[in-house]
């Protein structure tokens, strides 16, 4: 087919021009070289450059940076919180163990909004600090959910895919494609697996170390991971609170992430069913007419792509109109198409208004 | 300009063909009639229809239905929860007022994960019911956040925009455009306003009715809306618990929505800065080459739109390739464009394989 050929012949050219390391078959199949990462593009002519310096770093690097940033923020928050509560440890009442341990335990129980109430602030200052801790903690947990947790799960999902397809003859490329296509499903399954392990660990610990009955241990785990924290059952020993610091942080975030992926999964399913409807519906002459952007009575591949994307709700009228504005500005000879001529006029400076 | 003219001449045709009620200038400017809502399209030929019946309802109607559905679910959850906890009221220990009121108060405090601990389950059955209440409650609150709350805020944001631009000479069309462009900003501001009112109401109520000191009232409000709920300060009177049922539900959801919009706002800002970079960067000959999908040495408006959307990260390679697959299937004469001829072949039945 004509367009298939066009796509095929495009590939060798791309390989010659692109300096991006291509990791796998999937990425090698991309019809267009991405120039979203200015650093990677060594072919952009710099003479007569009027371009404003871009503040953007490559997206992948940015996302990695955020992960480290979030981790540092969490460490800073825990460190600062623990120090504050340690200094005012006499203004906190309740079941106490070790001064330092109680401070970090109180900080975690507060920032995750579990709030058992086995330790409660007993002065204006302590109450104010607890309020600050819970608000900043909530924002931080939100940040972890949106940046770090997703990043960690993404790193693990290929392992899960490998485990699921164990014994089957599936190559690494197919496995990667499977994970790419059902990204959210694998993330959801990965999170569910981790959550199950954390719940099991919690019950076992409360049963063995805190000497709770099995049902009470289960109830305490549910009450904690959901951040309910009535406080009738909580961690009262030194060993228990040491475990609790890590376990509460991990399990509350994991459950929240579980619900987030569940929501994403349902959104994705809805979007897929809409996309499927768009892609299988019968095309009418009025569809063709509506898709024909340049009114030449035929619908090109690109026109069809734009029309279908819009029907799927993936792009909006506004997205299209801002790009159209730019197109019209770039199209100096007003031919309705962008050519090398337009770029030459652009490079030689702005022409007189026509 | 050529393309501007094309857009202008397209408009009267659209008005003739479209039966969609056009509410305002903004919508009237849409270059393409949307056919995402099959029910609204009366021009689709039905003879020889091979299309599978679409299970999709119009998106707007679907979203309204979801809102009602969510409200019914909330009512069912509260009703069922209250009945259960009322029936086992002797298996709940703590500060009690009125049997029915305590049951609904306990249900709300549990499902929002506030968990003061002023009322705690005292039997295996009560603990199990509390666990069920908190998990289903969390899922329900998540559903409210993703469906109903957004819907309510959307209805209100025009009021806020009107209030902000009070005294200025701004027409209703401009106001609507302003809200459309800065949708998330207005939603965020609206939620912040409601949150402030709820916090103020809570403090005032605790101060006047529950006779707490001002700072304790503030601390109790913070501890509640964040769902921390240590339980050292809570609602202990009949009047207080009646107020709490509505106020806790409203304020915890409102704070969560506030954080959600804050996150959306930052995502939107990042997307906008990327879009701005894409739309202001200098176009190089290699960009033109990459955008030229059909290899005819010129870049049409639609090709440019697809290329820029991809650079902005709004659409993926996968989005494009599935539509390209469909395009190639529809293009029976393999001309590289879709024409009325292709549709005719499609209508007269599948041709022999070429």
mmCIF file with all atom_site columns, N, CA and C in Angstrom, chain A residues 3 10 13 31-32 35 48-49 54 110 113 121 124 127 215-216 219 227 230 277 279 281-282 289-290 295 299 308 311 314 317 319 326 338 347, chain B residues 10 13 31-32 35 48-49 54 110 113 121 124 127 215-216 219 227 230 277 279 281-282 289-290 295 299 311 314 317 319 326-327 338-339 347:
data_model
loop_
_atom_site.group_PDB
_atom_site.id
_atom_site.type_symbol
_atom_site.label_atom_id
_atom_site.label_alt_id
_atom_site.label_comp_id
_atom_site.label_asym_id
_atom_site.label_entity_id
_atom_site.label_seq_id
_atom_site.pdbx_PDB_ins_code
_atom_site.Cartn_x
_atom_site.Cartn_y
_atom_site.Cartn_z
_atom_site.occupancy
_atom_site.B_iso_or_equiv
_atom_site.pdbx_formal_charge
_atom_site.auth_seq_id
_atom_site.auth_comp_id
_atom_site.auth_asym_id
_atom_site.auth_atom_id
_atom_site.pdbx_PDB_model_num
ATOM 1   N N  . UNK A 1 3   ? 0.814   4.145   1.515  1.00 0.00 ? 3   UNK A N  1
ATOM 2   C CA . UNK A 1 3   ? 1.260   4.780   2.755  1.00 0.00 ? 3   UNK A CA 1
ATOM 3   C C  . UNK A 1 3   ? 2.175   3.901   3.579  1.00 0.00 ? 3   UNK A C  1
ATOM 4   N N  . UNK A 1 10  ? 10.643  5.725   5.111  1.00 0.00 ? 10  UNK A N  1
ATOM 5   C CA . UNK A 1 10  ? 11.009  6.787   6.059  1.00 0.00 ? 10  UNK A CA 1
ATOM 6   C C  . UNK A 1 10  ? 12.027  6.277   7.074  1.00 0.00 ? 10  UNK A C  1
ATOM 7   N N  . UNK A 1 13  ? 15.990  6.718   6.658  1.00 0.00 ? 13  UNK A N  1
ATOM 8   C CA . UNK A 1 13  ? 16.306  8.138   6.794  1.00 0.00 ? 13  UNK A CA 1
ATOM 9   C C  . UNK A 1 13  ? 16.350  8.545   8.256  1.00 0.00 ? 13  UNK A C  1
ATOM 10  N N  . UNK A 1 31  ? 7.324   6.550   13.388 1.00 0.00 ? 31  UNK A N  1
ATOM 11  C CA . UNK A 1 31  ? 7.460   7.203   12.100 1.00 0.00 ? 31  UNK A CA 1
ATOM 12  C C  . UNK A 1 31  ? 8.181   8.552   12.168 1.00 0.00 ? 31  UNK A C  1
ATOM 13  N N  . UNK A 1 32  ? 8.070   9.260   13.302 1.00 0.00 ? 32  UNK A N  1
ATOM 14  C CA . UNK A 1 32  ? 8.725   10.558  13.367 1.00 0.00 ? 32  UNK A CA 1
ATOM 15  C C  . UNK A 1 32  ? 9.782   10.594  14.448 1.00 0.00 ? 32  UNK A C  1
ATOM 16  N N  . UNK A 1 35  ? 11.600  15.642  18.557 1.00 0.00 ? 35  UNK A N  1
ATOM 17  C CA . UNK A 1 35  ? 12.585  16.670  18.902 1.00 0.00 ? 35  UNK A CA 1
ATOM 18  C C  . UNK A 1 35  ? 12.161  17.401  20.164 1.00 0.00 ? 35  UNK A C  1
ATOM 19  N N  . UNK A 1 48  ? 21.967  32.600  13.010 1.00 0.00 ? 48  UNK A N  1
ATOM 20  C CA . UNK A 1 48  ? 20.818  33.508  12.967 1.00 0.00 ? 48  UNK A CA 1
ATOM 21  C C  . UNK A 1 48  ? 19.693  33.083  13.914 1.00 0.00 ? 48  UNK A C  1
ATOM 22  N N  . UNK A 1 49  ? 20.042  32.345  14.942 1.00 0.00 ? 49  UNK A N  1
ATOM 23  C CA . UNK A 1 49  ? 19.009  31.818  15.837 1.00 0.00 ? 49  UNK A CA 1
ATOM 24  C C  . UNK A 1 49  ? 18.295  32.951  16.562 1.00 0.00 ? 49  UNK A C  1
ATOM 25  N N  . UNK A 1 54  ? 15.436  27.670  25.666 1.00 0.00 ? 54  UNK A N  1
ATOM 26  C CA . UNK A 1 54  ? 14.388  26.836  26.253 1.00 0.00 ? 54  UNK A CA 1
ATOM 27  C C  . UNK A 1 54  ? 14.726  26.451  27.692 1.00 0.00 ? 54  UNK A C  1
ATOM 28  N N  . UNK A 1 110 ? 1.010   11.050  62.142 1.00 0.00 ? 110 UNK A N  1
ATOM 29  C CA . UNK A 1 110 ? 0.328   12.309  61.841 1.00 0.00 ? 110 UNK A CA 1
ATOM 30  C C  . UNK A 1 110 ? 0.335   12.621  60.349 1.00 0.00 ? 110 UNK A C  1
ATOM 31  N N  . UNK A 1 113 ? -2.010  10.811  58.214 1.00 0.00 ? 113 UNK A N  1
ATOM 32  C CA . UNK A 1 113 ? -3.382  11.051  58.704 1.00 0.00 ? 113 UNK A CA 1
ATOM 33  C C  . UNK A 1 113 ? -3.989  9.810   59.368 1.00 0.00 ? 113 UNK A C  1
ATOM 34  N N  . UNK A 1 121 ? -0.965  15.639  71.028 1.00 0.00 ? 121 UNK A N  1
ATOM 35  C CA . UNK A 1 121 ? -0.332  16.890  71.464 1.00 0.00 ? 121 UNK A CA 1
ATOM 36  C C  . UNK A 1 121 ? -1.072  17.460  72.672 1.00 0.00 ? 121 UNK A C  1
ATOM 37  N N  . UNK A 1 124 ? -0.491  24.140  73.100 1.00 0.00 ? 124 UNK A N  1
ATOM 38  C CA . UNK A 1 124 ? -0.808  24.900  71.888 1.00 0.00 ? 124 UNK A CA 1
ATOM 39  C C  . UNK A 1 124 ? 0.255   24.681  70.816 1.00 0.00 ? 124 UNK A C  1
ATOM 40  N N  . UNK A 1 127 ? 0.080   21.243  69.285 1.00 0.00 ? 127 UNK A N  1
ATOM 41  C CA . UNK A 1 127 ? -1.088  21.139  68.408 1.00 0.00 ? 127 UNK A CA 1
ATOM 42  C C  . UNK A 1 127 ? -0.828  21.837  67.075 1.00 0.00 ? 127 UNK A C  1
ATOM 43  N N  . UNK A 1 215 ? -7.882  -11.696 64.679 1.00 0.00 ? 215 UNK A N  1
ATOM 44  C CA . UNK A 1 215 ? -8.902  -10.786 64.156 1.00 0.00 ? 215 UNK A CA 1
ATOM 45  C C  . UNK A 1 215 ? -8.600  -9.335  64.526 1.00 0.00 ? 215 UNK A C  1
ATOM 46  N N  . UNK A 1 216 ? -8.052  -9.143  65.735 1.00 0.00 ? 216 UNK A N  1
ATOM 47  C CA . UNK A 1 216 ? -7.685  -7.787  66.143 1.00 0.00 ? 216 UNK A CA 1
ATOM 48  C C  . UNK A 1 216 ? -6.527  -7.262  65.304 1.00 0.00 ? 216 UNK A C  1
ATOM 49  N N  . UNK A 1 219 ? -7.980  -6.270  62.033 1.00 0.00 ? 219 UNK A N  1
ATOM 50  C CA . UNK A 1 219 ? -8.745  -5.025  62.225 1.00 0.00 ? 219 UNK A CA 1
ATOM 51  C C  . UNK A 1 219 ? -7.793  -3.830  62.337 1.00 0.00 ? 219 UNK A C  1
ATOM 52  N N  . UNK A 1 227 ? -5.944  4.695   56.936 1.00 0.00 ? 227 UNK A N  1
ATOM 53  C CA . UNK A 1 227 ? -5.700  5.919   57.734 1.00 0.00 ? 227 UNK A CA 1
ATOM 54  C C  . UNK A 1 227 ? -6.863  6.235   58.676 1.00 0.00 ? 227 UNK A C  1
ATOM 55  N N  . UNK A 1 230 ? -8.679  4.506   64.653 1.00 0.00 ? 230 UNK A N  1
ATOM 56  C CA . UNK A 1 230 ? -9.470  4.826   65.845 1.00 0.00 ? 230 UNK A CA 1
ATOM 57  C C  . UNK A 1 230 ? -8.550  4.985   67.055 1.00 0.00 ? 230 UNK A C  1
ATOM 58  N N  . UNK A 1 277 ? -15.086 2.601   19.373 1.00 0.00 ? 277 UNK A N  1
ATOM 59  C CA . UNK A 1 277 ? -16.300 2.999   18.668 1.00 0.00 ? 277 UNK A CA 1
ATOM 60  C C  . UNK A 1 277 ? -15.952 3.901   17.489 1.00 0.00 ? 277 UNK A C  1
ATOM 61  N N  . UNK A 1 279 ? -13.187 4.064   15.890 1.00 0.00 ? 279 UNK A N  1
ATOM 62  C CA . UNK A 1 279 ? -12.404 3.355   14.872 1.00 0.00 ? 279 UNK A CA 1
ATOM 63  C C  . UNK A 1 279 ? -13.184 2.258   14.156 1.00 0.00 ? 279 UNK A C  1
ATOM 64  N N  . UNK A 1 281 ? -16.794 2.652   13.717 1.00 0.00 ? 281 UNK A N  1
ATOM 65  C CA . UNK A 1 281 ? -18.067 3.187   13.231 1.00 0.00 ? 281 UNK A CA 1
ATOM 66  C C  . UNK A 1 281 ? -18.001 3.356   11.716 1.00 0.00 ? 281 UNK A C  1
ATOM 67  N N  . UNK A 1 282 ? -19.196 3.406   11.100 1.00 0.00 ? 282 UNK A N  1
ATOM 68  C CA . UNK A 1 282 ? -19.252 3.560   9.660  1.00 0.00 ? 282 UNK A CA 1
ATOM 69  C C  . UNK A 1 282 ? -18.992 5.008   9.295  1.00 0.00 ? 282 UNK A C  1
ATOM 70  N N  . UNK A 1 289 ? -16.440 15.085  4.629  1.00 0.00 ? 289 UNK A N  1
ATOM 71  C CA . UNK A 1 289 ? -16.533 16.524  4.408  1.00 0.00 ? 289 UNK A CA 1
ATOM 72  C C  . UNK A 1 289 ? -15.963 17.279  5.612  1.00 0.00 ? 289 UNK A C  1
ATOM 73  N N  . UNK A 1 290 ? -16.326 16.805  6.824  1.00 0.00 ? 290 UNK A N  1
ATOM 74  C CA . UNK A 1 290 ? -15.866 17.480  8.039  1.00 0.00 ? 290 UNK A CA 1
ATOM 75  C C  . UNK A 1 290 ? -14.361 17.308  8.233  1.00 0.00 ? 290 UNK A C  1
ATOM 76  N N  . UNK A 1 295 ? -10.204 21.561  2.153  1.00 0.00 ? 295 UNK A N  1
ATOM 77  C CA . UNK A 1 295 ? -11.259 21.634  1.134  1.00 0.00 ? 295 UNK A CA 1
ATOM 78  C C  . UNK A 1 295 ? -10.797 21.260  -0.263 1.00 0.00 ? 295 UNK A C  1
ATOM 79  N N  . UNK A 1 299 ? -9.468  13.425  1.561  1.00 0.00 ? 299 UNK A N  1
ATOM 80  C CA . UNK A 1 299 ? -8.993  13.437  2.944  1.00 0.00 ? 299 UNK A CA 1
ATOM 81  C C  . UNK A 1 299 ? -7.646  12.724  3.009  1.00 0.00 ? 299 UNK A C  1
ATOM 82  N N  . UNK A 1 308 ? -10.050 11.942  13.535 1.00 0.00 ? 308 UNK A N  1
ATOM 83  C CA . UNK A 1 308 ? -10.344 10.805  14.423 1.00 0.00 ? 308 UNK A CA 1
ATOM 84  C C  . UNK A 1 308 ? -9.884  11.084  15.858 1.00 0.00 ? 308 UNK A C  1
ATOM 85  N N  . UNK A 1 311 ? -12.515 13.140  17.374 1.00 0.00 ? 311 UNK A N  1
ATOM 86  C CA . UNK A 1 311 ? -13.705 12.337  17.657 1.00 0.00 ? 311 UNK A CA 1
ATOM 87  C C  . UNK A 1 311 ? -13.514 11.497  18.919 1.00 0.00 ? 311 UNK A C  1
ATOM 88  N N  . UNK A 1 314 ? -9.369  12.929  22.283 1.00 0.00 ? 314 UNK A N  1
ATOM 89  C CA . UNK A 1 314 ? -7.972  13.010  22.738 1.00 0.00 ? 314 UNK A CA 1
ATOM 90  C C  . UNK A 1 314 ? -7.426  14.420  22.589 1.00 0.00 ? 314 UNK A C  1
ATOM 91  N N  . UNK A 1 317 ? -10.637 21.334  20.300 1.00 0.00 ? 317 UNK A N  1
ATOM 92  C CA . UNK A 1 317 ? -10.684 22.430  19.342 1.00 0.00 ? 317 UNK A CA 1
ATOM 93  C C  . UNK A 1 317 ? -9.565  23.429  19.611 1.00 0.00 ? 317 UNK A C  1
ATOM 94  N N  . UNK A 1 319 ? -6.631  22.946  21.110 1.00 0.00 ? 319 UNK A N  1
ATOM 95  C CA . UNK A 1 319 ? -5.325  22.402  20.708 1.00 0.00 ? 319 UNK A CA 1
ATOM 96  C C  . UNK A 1 319 ? -5.075  22.664  19.230 1.00 0.00 ? 319 UNK A C  1
ATOM 97  N N  . UNK A 1 326 ? -0.194  29.154  14.497 1.00 0.00 ? 326 UNK A N  1
ATOM 98  C CA . UNK A 1 326 ? 1.241   29.109  14.232 1.00 0.00 ? 326 UNK A CA 1
ATOM 99  C C  . UNK A 1 326 ? 1.504   28.732  12.779 1.00 0.00 ? 326 UNK A C  1
ATOM 100 N N  . UNK A 1 338 ? 3.455   24.283  4.205  1.00 0.00 ? 338 UNK A N  1
ATOM 101 C CA . UNK A 1 338 ? 4.783   24.738  4.632  1.00 0.00 ? 338 UNK A CA 1
ATOM 102 C C  . UNK A 1 338 ? 5.826   24.086  3.736  1.00 0.00 ? 338 UNK A C  1
ATOM 103 N N  . UNK A 1 347 ? 14.309  32.461  7.930  1.00 0.00 ? 347 UNK A N  1
ATOM 104 C CA . UNK A 1 347 ? 15.715  32.558  8.320  1.00 0.00 ? 347 UNK A CA 1
ATOM 105 C C  . UNK A 1 347 ? 16.309  33.906  7.913  1.00 0.00 ? 347 UNK A C  1
ATOM 106 N N  . UNK B 2 10  ? -16.319 27.212  5.699  1.00 0.00 ? 10  UNK B N  1
ATOM 107 C CA . UNK B 2 10  ? -16.794 25.954  6.282  1.00 0.00 ? 10  UNK B CA 1
ATOM 108 C C  . UNK B 2 10  ? -17.960 26.193  7.241  1.00 0.00 ? 10  UNK B C  1
ATOM 109 N N  . UNK B 2 13  ? -21.783 25.938  6.149  1.00 0.00 ? 13  UNK B N  1
ATOM 110 C CA . UNK B 2 13  ? -22.106 24.531  5.874  1.00 0.00 ? 13  UNK B CA 1
ATOM 111 C C  . UNK B 2 13  ? -22.354 23.760  7.157  1.00 0.00 ? 13  UNK B C  1
ATOM 112 N N  . UNK B 2 31  ? -14.256 24.354  13.918 1.00 0.00 ? 31  UNK B N  1
ATOM 113 C CA . UNK B 2 31  ? -14.177 24.048  12.498 1.00 0.00 ? 31  UNK B CA 1
ATOM 114 C C  . UNK B 2 31  ? -14.847 22.742  12.099 1.00 0.00 ? 31  UNK B C  1
ATOM 115 N N  . UNK B 2 32  ? -14.895 21.771  13.016 1.00 0.00 ? 32  UNK B N  1
ATOM 116 C CA . UNK B 2 32  ? -15.524 20.507  12.645 1.00 0.00 ? 32  UNK B CA 1
ATOM 117 C C  . UNK B 2 32  ? -16.716 20.211  13.524 1.00 0.00 ? 32  UNK B C  1
ATOM 118 N N  . UNK B 2 35  ? -19.093 14.295  15.810 1.00 0.00 ? 35  UNK B N  1
ATOM 119 C CA . UNK B 2 35  ? -20.101 13.235  15.706 1.00 0.00 ? 35  UNK B CA 1
ATOM 120 C C  . UNK B 2 35  ? -19.858 12.184  16.769 1.00 0.00 ? 35  UNK B C  1
ATOM 121 N N  . UNK B 2 48  ? -27.919 -0.433  4.309  1.00 0.00 ? 48  UNK B N  1
ATOM 122 C CA . UNK B 2 48  ? -26.778 -1.346  4.230  1.00 0.00 ? 48  UNK B CA 1
ATOM 123 C C  . UNK B 2 48  ? -25.833 -1.220  5.430  1.00 0.00 ? 48  UNK B C  1
ATOM 124 N N  . UNK B 2 49  ? -26.374 -0.780  6.548  1.00 0.00 ? 49  UNK B N  1
ATOM 125 C CA . UNK B 2 49  ? -25.506 -0.531  7.698  1.00 0.00 ? 49  UNK B CA 1
ATOM 126 C C  . UNK B 2 49  ? -24.873 -1.834  8.185  1.00 0.00 ? 49  UNK B C  1
ATOM 127 N N  . UNK B 2 54  ? -23.795 0.753   18.676 1.00 0.00 ? 54  UNK B N  1
ATOM 128 C CA . UNK B 2 54  ? -22.894 1.387   19.637 1.00 0.00 ? 54  UNK B CA 1
ATOM 129 C C  . UNK B 2 54  ? -23.498 1.401   21.033 1.00 0.00 ? 54  UNK B C  1
ATOM 130 N N  . UNK B 2 110 ? -16.193 6.959   60.119 1.00 0.00 ? 110 UNK B N  1
ATOM 131 C CA . UNK B 2 110 ? -15.445 5.804   59.628 1.00 0.00 ? 110 UNK B CA 1
ATOM 132 C C  . UNK B 2 110 ? -15.197 5.885   58.127 1.00 0.00 ? 110 UNK B C  1
ATOM 133 N N  . UNK B 2 113 ? -12.569 8.123   56.948 1.00 0.00 ? 113 UNK B N  1
ATOM 134 C CA . UNK B 2 113 ? -11.294 7.745   57.591 1.00 0.00 ? 113 UNK B CA 1
ATOM 135 C C  . UNK B 2 113 ? -10.841 8.753   58.646 1.00 0.00 ? 113 UNK B C  1
ATOM 136 N N  . UNK B 2 121 ? -15.666 0.195   67.729 1.00 0.00 ? 121 UNK B N  1
ATOM 137 C CA . UNK B 2 121 ? -16.345 -1.102  67.718 1.00 0.00 ? 121 UNK B CA 1
ATOM 138 C C  . UNK B 2 121 ? -15.803 -1.979  68.840 1.00 0.00 ? 121 UNK B C  1
ATOM 139 N N  . UNK B 2 124 ? -16.290 -8.526  67.435 1.00 0.00 ? 124 UNK B N  1
ATOM 140 C CA . UNK B 2 124 ? -15.758 -8.960  66.138 1.00 0.00 ? 124 UNK B CA 1
ATOM 141 C C  . UNK B 2 124 ? -16.638 -8.457  64.999 1.00 0.00 ? 124 UNK B C  1
ATOM 142 N N  . UNK B 2 127 ? -16.273 -4.750  64.466 1.00 0.00 ? 127 UNK B N  1
ATOM 143 C CA . UNK B 2 127 ? -14.982 -4.452  63.841 1.00 0.00 ? 127 UNK B CA 1
ATOM 144 C C  . UNK B 2 127 ? -14.997 -4.783  62.349 1.00 0.00 ? 127 UNK B C  1
ATOM 145 N N  . UNK B 2 215 ? -8.389  28.096  69.847 1.00 0.00 ? 215 UNK B N  1
ATOM 146 C CA . UNK B 2 215 ? -7.272  27.336  69.278 1.00 0.00 ? 215 UNK B CA 1
ATOM 147 C C  . UNK B 2 215 ? -7.600  25.840  69.208 1.00 0.00 ? 215 UNK B C  1
ATOM 148 N N  . UNK B 2 216 ? -8.327  25.341  70.216 1.00 0.00 ? 216 UNK B N  1
ATOM 149 C CA . UNK B 2 216 ? -8.735  23.937  70.196 1.00 0.00 ? 216 UNK B CA 1
ATOM 150 C C  . UNK B 2 216 ? -9.723  23.671  69.067 1.00 0.00 ? 216 UNK B C  1
ATOM 151 N N  . UNK B 2 219 ? -7.720  23.524  65.960 1.00 0.00 ? 219 UNK B N  1
ATOM 152 C CA . UNK B 2 219 ? -6.976  22.252  65.953 1.00 0.00 ? 219 UNK B CA 1
ATOM 153 C C  . UNK B 2 219 ? -7.900  21.090  65.602 1.00 0.00 ? 219 UNK B C  1
ATOM 154 N N  . UNK B 2 227 ? -8.605  14.271  57.957 1.00 0.00 ? 227 UNK B N  1
ATOM 155 C CA . UNK B 2 227 ? -8.964  12.899  58.360 1.00 0.00 ? 227 UNK B CA 1
ATOM 156 C C  . UNK B 2 227 ? -7.980  12.311  59.366 1.00 0.00 ? 227 UNK B C  1
ATOM 157 N N  . UNK B 2 230 ? -7.221  12.408  65.804 1.00 0.00 ? 230 UNK B N  1
ATOM 158 C CA . UNK B 2 230 ? -6.635  11.788  67.003 1.00 0.00 ? 230 UNK B CA 1
ATOM 159 C C  . UNK B 2 230 ? -7.736  11.352  67.958 1.00 0.00 ? 230 UNK B C  1
ATOM 160 N N  . UNK B 2 277 ? 6.764   25.953  24.387 1.00 0.00 ? 277 UNK B N  1
ATOM 161 C CA . UNK B 2 277 ? 8.092   25.734  23.816 1.00 0.00 ? 277 UNK B CA 1
ATOM 162 C C  . UNK B 2 277 ? 7.969   25.185  22.403 1.00 0.00 ? 277 UNK B C  1
ATOM 163 N N  . UNK B 2 279 ? 5.507   25.525  20.379 1.00 0.00 ? 279 UNK B N  1
ATOM 164 C CA . UNK B 2 279 ? 4.890   26.493  19.466 1.00 0.00 ? 279 UNK B CA 1
ATOM 165 C C  . UNK B 2 279 ? 5.766   27.718  19.205 1.00 0.00 ? 279 UNK B C  1
ATOM 166 N N  . UNK B 2 281 ? 9.401   27.383  19.277 1.00 0.00 ? 281 UNK B N  1
ATOM 167 C CA . UNK B 2 281 ? 10.751  26.965  18.877 1.00 0.00 ? 281 UNK B CA 1
ATOM 168 C C  . UNK B 2 281 ? 10.932  27.218  17.389 1.00 0.00 ? 281 UNK B C  1
ATOM 169 N N  . UNK B 2 282 ? 12.198  27.292  16.979 1.00 0.00 ? 282 UNK B N  1
ATOM 170 C CA . UNK B 2 282 ? 12.502  27.535  15.584 1.00 0.00 ? 282 UNK B CA 1
ATOM 171 C C  . UNK B 2 282 ? 12.331  26.247  14.798 1.00 0.00 ? 282 UNK B C  1
ATOM 172 N N  . UNK B 2 289 ? 10.825  17.830  7.307  1.00 0.00 ? 289 UNK B N  1
ATOM 173 C CA . UNK B 2 289 ? 10.988  16.493  6.734  1.00 0.00 ? 289 UNK B CA 1
ATOM 174 C C  . UNK B 2 289 ? 10.250  15.456  7.580  1.00 0.00 ? 289 UNK B C  1
ATOM 175 N N  . UNK B 2 290 ? 10.395  15.586  8.906  1.00 0.00 ? 290 UNK B N  1
ATOM 176 C CA . UNK B 2 290 ? 9.764   14.633  9.812  1.00 0.00 ? 290 UNK B CA 1
ATOM 177 C C  . UNK B 2 290 ? 8.248   14.768  9.792  1.00 0.00 ? 290 UNK B C  1
ATOM 178 N N  . UNK B 2 295 ? 5.244   12.326  2.222  1.00 0.00 ? 295 UNK B N  1
ATOM 179 C CA . UNK B 2 295 ? 6.461   12.495  1.409  1.00 0.00 ? 295 UNK B CA 1
ATOM 180 C C  . UNK B 2 295 ? 6.230   13.238  0.106  1.00 0.00 ? 295 UNK B C  1
ATOM 181 N N  . UNK B 2 299 ? 4.420   20.378  3.660  1.00 0.00 ? 299 UNK B N  1
ATOM 182 C CA . UNK B 2 299 ? 3.727   20.004  4.894  1.00 0.00 ? 299 UNK B CA 1
ATOM 183 C C  . UNK B 2 299 ? 2.375   20.700  4.920  1.00 0.00 ? 299 UNK B C  1
ATOM 184 N N  . UNK B 2 311 ? 4.801   16.387  19.241 1.00 0.00 ? 311 UNK B N  1
ATOM 185 C CA . UNK B 2 311 ? 5.907   17.063  19.919 1.00 0.00 ? 311 UNK B CA 1
ATOM 186 C C  . UNK B 2 311 ? 5.492   17.536  21.314 1.00 0.00 ? 311 UNK B C  1
ATOM 187 N N  . UNK B 2 314 ? 0.878   15.376  23.443 1.00 0.00 ? 314 UNK B N  1
ATOM 188 C CA . UNK B 2 314 ? -0.573  15.201  23.635 1.00 0.00 ? 314 UNK B CA 1
ATOM 189 C C  . UNK B 2 314 ? -1.050  13.892  23.040 1.00 0.00 ? 314 UNK B C  1
ATOM 190 N N  . UNK B 2 317 ? 2.625   7.765   19.589 1.00 0.00 ? 317 UNK B N  1
ATOM 191 C CA . UNK B 2 317 ? 2.849   6.963   18.384 1.00 0.00 ? 317 UNK B CA 1
ATOM 192 C C  . UNK B 2 317 ? 1.728   5.949   18.200 1.00 0.00 ? 317 UNK B C  1
ATOM 193 N N  . UNK B 2 319 ? -1.419  6.086   19.273 1.00 0.00 ? 319 UNK B N  1
ATOM 194 C CA . UNK B 2 319 ? -2.651  6.742   18.822 1.00 0.00 ? 319 UNK B CA 1
ATOM 195 C C  . UNK B 2 319 ? -2.647  6.883   17.305 1.00 0.00 ? 319 UNK B C  1
ATOM 196 N N  . UNK B 2 326 ? -6.531  1.994   10.295 1.00 0.00 ? 326 UNK B N  1
ATOM 197 C CA . UNK B 2 326 ? -7.899  2.130   9.812  1.00 0.00 ? 326 UNK B CA 1
ATOM 198 C C  . UNK B 2 326 ? -7.926  2.876   8.486  1.00 0.00 ? 326 UNK B C  1
ATOM 199 N N  . UNK B 2 327 ? -7.093  3.919   8.386  1.00 0.00 ? 327 UNK B N  1
ATOM 200 C CA . UNK B 2 327 ? -7.045  4.713   7.160  1.00 0.00 ? 327 UNK B CA 1
ATOM 201 C C  . UNK B 2 327 ? -6.683  3.814   5.980  1.00 0.00 ? 327 UNK B C  1
ATOM 202 N N  . UNK B 2 338 ? -8.530  9.488   1.205  1.00 0.00 ? 338 UNK B N  1
ATOM 203 C CA . UNK B 2 338 ? -9.897  8.962   1.266  1.00 0.00 ? 338 UNK B CA 1
ATOM 204 C C  . UNK B 2 338 ? -10.789 9.850   0.415  1.00 0.00 ? 338 UNK B C  1
ATOM 205 N N  . UNK B 2 339 ? -11.560 9.228   -0.447 1.00 0.00 ? 339 UNK B N  1
ATOM 206 C CA . UNK B 2 339 ? -12.468 9.989   -1.300 1.00 0.00 ? 339 UNK B CA 1
ATOM 207 C C  . UNK B 2 339 ? -13.849 9.357   -1.260 1.00 0.00 ? 339 UNK B C  1
ATOM 208 N N  . UNK B 2 347 ? -19.697 0.930   0.790  1.00 0.00 ? 347 UNK B N  1
ATOM 209 C CA . UNK B 2 347 ? -21.145 0.768   0.903  1.00 0.00 ? 347 UNK B CA 1
ATOM 210 C C  . UNK B 2 347 ? -21.640 -0.415  0.084  1.00 0.00 ? 347 UNK B C  1
#
